[in-house]
mmCIF file of C-alpha atoms and ligand atoms in Angstrom:
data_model
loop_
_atom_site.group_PDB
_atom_site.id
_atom_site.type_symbol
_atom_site.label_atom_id
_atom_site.label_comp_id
_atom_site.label_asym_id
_atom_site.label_seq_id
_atom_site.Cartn_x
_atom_site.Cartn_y
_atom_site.Cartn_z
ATOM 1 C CA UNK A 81 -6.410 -10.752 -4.893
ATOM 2 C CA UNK A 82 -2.877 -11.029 -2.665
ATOM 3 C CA UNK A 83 -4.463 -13.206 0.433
ATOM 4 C CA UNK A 84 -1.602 -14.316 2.441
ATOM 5 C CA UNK A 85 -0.867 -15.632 5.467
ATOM 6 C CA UNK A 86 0.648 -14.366 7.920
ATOM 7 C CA UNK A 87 2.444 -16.690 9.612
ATOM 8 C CA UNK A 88 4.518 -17.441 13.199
ATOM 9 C CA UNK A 89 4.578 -18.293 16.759
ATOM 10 C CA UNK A 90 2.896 -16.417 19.811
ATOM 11 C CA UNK A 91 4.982 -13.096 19.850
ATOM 12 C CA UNK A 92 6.549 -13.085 16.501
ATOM 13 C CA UNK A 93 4.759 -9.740 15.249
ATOM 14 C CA UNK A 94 1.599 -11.133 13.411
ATOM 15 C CA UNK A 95 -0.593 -8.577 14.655
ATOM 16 C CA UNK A 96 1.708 -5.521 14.323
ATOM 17 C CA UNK A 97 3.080 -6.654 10.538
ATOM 18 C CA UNK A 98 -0.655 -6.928 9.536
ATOM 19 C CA UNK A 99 -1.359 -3.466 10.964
ATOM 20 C CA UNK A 100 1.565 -2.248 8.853
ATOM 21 C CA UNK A 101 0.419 -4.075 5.770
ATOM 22 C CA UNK A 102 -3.530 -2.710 6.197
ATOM 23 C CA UNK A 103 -2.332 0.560 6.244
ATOM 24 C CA UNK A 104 0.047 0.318 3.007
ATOM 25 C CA UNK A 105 -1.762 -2.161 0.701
ATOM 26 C CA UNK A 106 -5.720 -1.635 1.934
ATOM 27 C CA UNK A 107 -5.482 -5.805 2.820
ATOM 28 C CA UNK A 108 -8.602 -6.796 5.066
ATOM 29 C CA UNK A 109 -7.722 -9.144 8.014
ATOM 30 C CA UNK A 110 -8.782 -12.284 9.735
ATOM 31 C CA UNK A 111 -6.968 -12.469 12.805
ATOM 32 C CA UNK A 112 -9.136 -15.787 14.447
ATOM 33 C CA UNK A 113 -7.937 -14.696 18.107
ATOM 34 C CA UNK A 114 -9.625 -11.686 17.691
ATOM 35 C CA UNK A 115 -12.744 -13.193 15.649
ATOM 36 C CA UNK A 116 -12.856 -15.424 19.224
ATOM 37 C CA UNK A 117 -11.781 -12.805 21.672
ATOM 38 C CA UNK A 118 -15.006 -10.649 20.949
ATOM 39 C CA UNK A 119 -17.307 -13.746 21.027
ATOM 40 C CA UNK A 120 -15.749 -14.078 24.733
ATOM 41 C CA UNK A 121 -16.839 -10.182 25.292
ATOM 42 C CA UNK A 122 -19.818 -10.714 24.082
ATOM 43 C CA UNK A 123 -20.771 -13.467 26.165
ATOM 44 C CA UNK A 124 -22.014 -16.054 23.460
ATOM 45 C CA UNK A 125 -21.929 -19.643 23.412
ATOM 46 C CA UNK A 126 -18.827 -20.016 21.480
ATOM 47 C CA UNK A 127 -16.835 -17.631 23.441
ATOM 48 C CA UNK A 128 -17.699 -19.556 26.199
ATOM 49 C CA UNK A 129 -16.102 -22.311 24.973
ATOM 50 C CA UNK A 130 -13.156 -20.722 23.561
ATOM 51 C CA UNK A 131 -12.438 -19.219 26.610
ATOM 52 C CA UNK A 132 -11.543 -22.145 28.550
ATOM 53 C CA UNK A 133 -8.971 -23.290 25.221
ATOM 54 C CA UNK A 134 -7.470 -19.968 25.496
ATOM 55 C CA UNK A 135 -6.639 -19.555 29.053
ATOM 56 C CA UNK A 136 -5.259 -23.105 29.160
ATOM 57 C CA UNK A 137 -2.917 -22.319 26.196
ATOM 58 C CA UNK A 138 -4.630 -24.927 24.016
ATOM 59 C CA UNK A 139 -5.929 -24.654 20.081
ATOM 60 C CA UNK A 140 -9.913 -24.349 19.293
ATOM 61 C CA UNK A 141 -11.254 -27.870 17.812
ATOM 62 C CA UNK A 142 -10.641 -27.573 14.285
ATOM 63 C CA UNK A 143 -14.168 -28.144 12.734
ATOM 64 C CA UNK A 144 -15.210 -25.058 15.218
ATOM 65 C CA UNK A 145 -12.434 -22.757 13.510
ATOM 66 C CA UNK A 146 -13.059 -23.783 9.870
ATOM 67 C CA UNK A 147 -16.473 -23.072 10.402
ATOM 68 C CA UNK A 148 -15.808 -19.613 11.739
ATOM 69 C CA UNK A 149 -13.123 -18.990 9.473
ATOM 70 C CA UNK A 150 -15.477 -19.332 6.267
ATOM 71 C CA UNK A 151 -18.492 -17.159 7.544
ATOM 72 C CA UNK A 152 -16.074 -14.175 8.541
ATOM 73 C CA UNK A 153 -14.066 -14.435 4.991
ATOM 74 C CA UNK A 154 -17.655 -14.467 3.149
ATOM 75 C CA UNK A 155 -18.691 -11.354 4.960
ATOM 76 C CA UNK A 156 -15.645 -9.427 3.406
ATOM 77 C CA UNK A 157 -16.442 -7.490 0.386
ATOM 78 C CA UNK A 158 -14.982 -7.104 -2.788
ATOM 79 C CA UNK A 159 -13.290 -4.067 -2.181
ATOM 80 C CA UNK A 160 -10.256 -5.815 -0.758
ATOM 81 C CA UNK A 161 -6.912 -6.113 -2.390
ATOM 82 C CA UNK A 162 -6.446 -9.167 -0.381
ATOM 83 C CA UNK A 163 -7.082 -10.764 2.730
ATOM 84 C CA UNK A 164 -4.609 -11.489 5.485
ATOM 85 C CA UNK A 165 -4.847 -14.629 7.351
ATOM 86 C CA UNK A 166 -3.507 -14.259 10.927
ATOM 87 C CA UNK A 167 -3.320 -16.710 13.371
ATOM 88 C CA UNK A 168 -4.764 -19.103 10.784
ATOM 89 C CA UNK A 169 -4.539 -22.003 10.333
ATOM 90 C CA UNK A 170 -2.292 -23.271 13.254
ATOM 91 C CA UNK A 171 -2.855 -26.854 12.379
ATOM 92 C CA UNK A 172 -2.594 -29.173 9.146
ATOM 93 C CA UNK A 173 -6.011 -29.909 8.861
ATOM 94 C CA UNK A 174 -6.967 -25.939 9.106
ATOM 95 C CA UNK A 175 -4.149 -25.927 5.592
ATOM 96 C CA UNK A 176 -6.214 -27.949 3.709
ATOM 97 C CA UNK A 177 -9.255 -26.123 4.675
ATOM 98 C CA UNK A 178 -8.117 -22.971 4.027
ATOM 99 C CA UNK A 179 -6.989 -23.944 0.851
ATOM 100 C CA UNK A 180 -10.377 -25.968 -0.270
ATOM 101 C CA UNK A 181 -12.320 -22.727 0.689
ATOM 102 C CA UNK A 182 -10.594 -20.474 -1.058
ATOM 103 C CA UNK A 183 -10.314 -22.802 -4.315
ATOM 104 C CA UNK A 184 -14.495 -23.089 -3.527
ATOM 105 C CA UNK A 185 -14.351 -19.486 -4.583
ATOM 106 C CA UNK A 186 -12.075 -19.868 -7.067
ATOM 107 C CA UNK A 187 -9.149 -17.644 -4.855
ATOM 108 C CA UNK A 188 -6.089 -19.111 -3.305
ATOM 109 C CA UNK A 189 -3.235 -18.009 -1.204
ATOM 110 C CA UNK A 190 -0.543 -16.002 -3.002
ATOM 111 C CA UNK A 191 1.680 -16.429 0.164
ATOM 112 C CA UNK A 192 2.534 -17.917 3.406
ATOM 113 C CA UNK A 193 5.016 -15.113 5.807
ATOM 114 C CA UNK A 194 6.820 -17.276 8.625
ATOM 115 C CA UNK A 195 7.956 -14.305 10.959
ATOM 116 C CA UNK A 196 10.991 -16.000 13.174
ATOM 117 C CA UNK A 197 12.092 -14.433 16.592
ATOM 118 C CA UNK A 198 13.922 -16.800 19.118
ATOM 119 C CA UNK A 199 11.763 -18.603 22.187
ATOM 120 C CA UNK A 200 13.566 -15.616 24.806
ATOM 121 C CA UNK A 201 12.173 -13.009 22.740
ATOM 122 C CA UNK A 202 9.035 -14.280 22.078
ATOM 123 C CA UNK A 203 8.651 -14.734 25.890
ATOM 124 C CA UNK A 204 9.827 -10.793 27.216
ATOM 125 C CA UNK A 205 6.952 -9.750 23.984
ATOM 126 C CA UNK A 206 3.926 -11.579 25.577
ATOM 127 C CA UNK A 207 5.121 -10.629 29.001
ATOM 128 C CA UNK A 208 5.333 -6.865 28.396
ATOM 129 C CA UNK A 209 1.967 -7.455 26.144
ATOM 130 C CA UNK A 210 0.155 -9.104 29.332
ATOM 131 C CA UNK A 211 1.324 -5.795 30.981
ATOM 132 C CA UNK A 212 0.026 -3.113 28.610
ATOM 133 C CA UNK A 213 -2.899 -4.851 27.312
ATOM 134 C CA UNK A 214 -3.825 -7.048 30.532
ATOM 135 C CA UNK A 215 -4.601 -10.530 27.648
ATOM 136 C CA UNK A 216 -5.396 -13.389 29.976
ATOM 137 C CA UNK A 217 -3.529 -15.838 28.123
ATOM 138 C CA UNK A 218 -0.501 -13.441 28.801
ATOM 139 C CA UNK A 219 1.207 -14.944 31.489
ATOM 140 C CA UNK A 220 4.386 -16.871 31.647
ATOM 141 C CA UNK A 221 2.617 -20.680 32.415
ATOM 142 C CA UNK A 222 0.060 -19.840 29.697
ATOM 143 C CA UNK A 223 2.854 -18.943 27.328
ATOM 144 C CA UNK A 224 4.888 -21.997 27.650
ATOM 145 C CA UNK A 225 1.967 -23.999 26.588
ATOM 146 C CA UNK A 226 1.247 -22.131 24.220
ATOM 147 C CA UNK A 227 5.076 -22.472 22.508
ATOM 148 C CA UNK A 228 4.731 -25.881 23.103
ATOM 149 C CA UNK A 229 1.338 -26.197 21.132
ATOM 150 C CA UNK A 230 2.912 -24.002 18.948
ATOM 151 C CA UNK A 231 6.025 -26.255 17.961
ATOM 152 C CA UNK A 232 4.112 -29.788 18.197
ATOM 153 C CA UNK A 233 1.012 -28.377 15.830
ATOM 154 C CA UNK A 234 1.724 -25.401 14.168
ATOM 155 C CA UNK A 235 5.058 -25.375 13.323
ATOM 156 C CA UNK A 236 4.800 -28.715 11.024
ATOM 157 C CA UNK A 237 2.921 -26.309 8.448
ATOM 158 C CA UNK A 238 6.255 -24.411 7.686
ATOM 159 C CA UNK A 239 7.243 -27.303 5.731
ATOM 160 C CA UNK A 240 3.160 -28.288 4.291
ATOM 161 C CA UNK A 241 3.759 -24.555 2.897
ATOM 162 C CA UNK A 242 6.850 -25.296 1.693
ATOM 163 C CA UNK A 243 5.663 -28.024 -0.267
ATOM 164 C CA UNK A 244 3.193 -25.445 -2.023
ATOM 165 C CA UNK A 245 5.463 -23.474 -3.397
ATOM 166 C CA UNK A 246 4.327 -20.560 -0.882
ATOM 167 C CA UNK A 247 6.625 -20.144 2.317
ATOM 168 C CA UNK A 248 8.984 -16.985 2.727
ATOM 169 C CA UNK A 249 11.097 -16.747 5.459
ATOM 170 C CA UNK A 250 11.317 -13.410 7.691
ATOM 171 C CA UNK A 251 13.538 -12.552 10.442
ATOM 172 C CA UNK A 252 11.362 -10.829 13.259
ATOM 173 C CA UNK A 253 13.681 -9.106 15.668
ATOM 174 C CA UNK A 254 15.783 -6.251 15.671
ATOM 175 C CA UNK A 255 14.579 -2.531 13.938
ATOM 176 C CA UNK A 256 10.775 -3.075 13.063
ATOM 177 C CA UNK A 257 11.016 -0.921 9.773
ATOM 178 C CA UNK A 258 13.856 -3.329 8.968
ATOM 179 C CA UNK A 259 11.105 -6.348 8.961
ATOM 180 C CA UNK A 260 8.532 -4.792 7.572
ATOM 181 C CA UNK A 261 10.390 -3.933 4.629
ATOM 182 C CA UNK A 262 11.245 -7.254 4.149
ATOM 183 C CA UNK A 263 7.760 -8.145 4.326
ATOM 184 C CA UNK A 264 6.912 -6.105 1.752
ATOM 185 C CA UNK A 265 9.788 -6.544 -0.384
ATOM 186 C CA UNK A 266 7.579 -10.101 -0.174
ATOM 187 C CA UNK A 267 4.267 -8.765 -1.054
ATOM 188 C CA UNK A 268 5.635 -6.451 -3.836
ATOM 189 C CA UNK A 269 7.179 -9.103 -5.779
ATOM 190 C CA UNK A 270 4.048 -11.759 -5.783
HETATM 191 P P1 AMP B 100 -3.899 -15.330 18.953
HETATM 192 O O1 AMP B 100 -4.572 -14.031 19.242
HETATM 193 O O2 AMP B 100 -3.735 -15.593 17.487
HETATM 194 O O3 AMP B 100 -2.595 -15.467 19.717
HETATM 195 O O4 AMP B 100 -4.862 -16.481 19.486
HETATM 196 C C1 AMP B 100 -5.177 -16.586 20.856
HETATM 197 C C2 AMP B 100 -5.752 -17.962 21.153
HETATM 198 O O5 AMP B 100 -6.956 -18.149 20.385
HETATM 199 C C3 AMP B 100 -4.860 -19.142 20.789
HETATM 200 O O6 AMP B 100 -3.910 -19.435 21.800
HETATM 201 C C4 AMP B 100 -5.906 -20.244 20.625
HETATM 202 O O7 AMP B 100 -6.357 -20.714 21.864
HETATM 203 C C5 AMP B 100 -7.065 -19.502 19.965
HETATM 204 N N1 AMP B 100 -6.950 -19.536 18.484
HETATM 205 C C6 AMP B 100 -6.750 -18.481 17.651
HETATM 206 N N2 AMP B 100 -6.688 -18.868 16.380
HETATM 207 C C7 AMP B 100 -6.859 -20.220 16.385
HETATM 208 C C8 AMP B 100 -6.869 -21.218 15.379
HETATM 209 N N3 AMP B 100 -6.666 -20.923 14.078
HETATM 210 N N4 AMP B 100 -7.066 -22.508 15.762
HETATM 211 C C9 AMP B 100 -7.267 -22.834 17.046
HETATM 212 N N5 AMP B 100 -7.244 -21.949 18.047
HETATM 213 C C10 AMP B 100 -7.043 -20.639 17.741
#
């Protein structure tokens, strides 16, 4: 089992690397902000109150994500390769729970993927992505807080994976077959 995480800020190609690494390793995926966007579809309780974190920019309590987290990787089968992690975890505490699950099951995480693009980028991505796809969290005052959770809470786990052993840097911007192949020049040596 390859799990990995998939790793980066709001814009930095999570979602569209993952798509690319489903289709040419047969990975399963845990993106959380999906997991949580369909709960606020389908009206329950907890996308209730996820809904009002999202569309103020601001993280899901911790306990609340672990929890979910665990019940969605237990309902994967064994037919995996892997599992990618995306969008999880975003904070230090949501590290060591990832990592205490998976050693509950005896798995672990064979590698952490930072994907780096610079703040203007990130920015025009959302913005045409709140365009095409109409995401409510989309929007330019949404997106600054968002960056600005992102570098006070989740960016302090680039170094908490470096201290594991597992963090591999990826430059995000420019020709997408470009980064993708350095994702998987990644994957193919673990
Ligand atoms: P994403 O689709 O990964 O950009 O996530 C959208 C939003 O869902 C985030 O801005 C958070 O409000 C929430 N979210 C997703 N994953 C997590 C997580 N691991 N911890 C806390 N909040 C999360």
């Amino acid at each position: 089992m390859k799990n990995i995480v998939i790793f980066g800020a709001p814009g930095s190609g999570k979602g569209t690397q993952s798509e690319l690494m489903i289709n040419k390793y047969g990975f399963g995926h845990i993106s959380t902000g999906d997991v949580l966007r369909a709960e606020i579809k389908n009206g329950t309780e907890l996308g209730k109150t996820a809904k009002g974190f999202i569309d103020n920019g601001q993280l899901i309590p911790d306990e609340l994500m672990i929890d979910i987290l665990a019940s969605v990787y237990d309902s994967f089968g064994k037919e995996h390769k892997g599992i990618i992690f995306d969008g999880f975890p975003r904070t230090i505490p949501q590290a060591e729970a990832l990592k205490k699950m998976l050693a509950d099951r005896g798995h672990c995480i064979a590698a952490m993927i930072e994907l780096y693009a610079p703040e203007d980028i990130l920015m025009a991505r959302l913005l045409n992505r709140g365009k095409e796809q109409g995401r409510s969290d989309d929007n330019e005052e949404t997106i600054n807080k968002r960056l600005a959770v992102y570098k006070s809470q989740t960016a302090p786990l680039i170094d908490w994976y470096k201290k594991e052993g597992l963090h591999h840097y990826v430059k995000s911007y420019g020709i997408l077959e470009e980064i993708f192949a350095d994702v998987c020049k990644i994957i193919d040596e673990l």
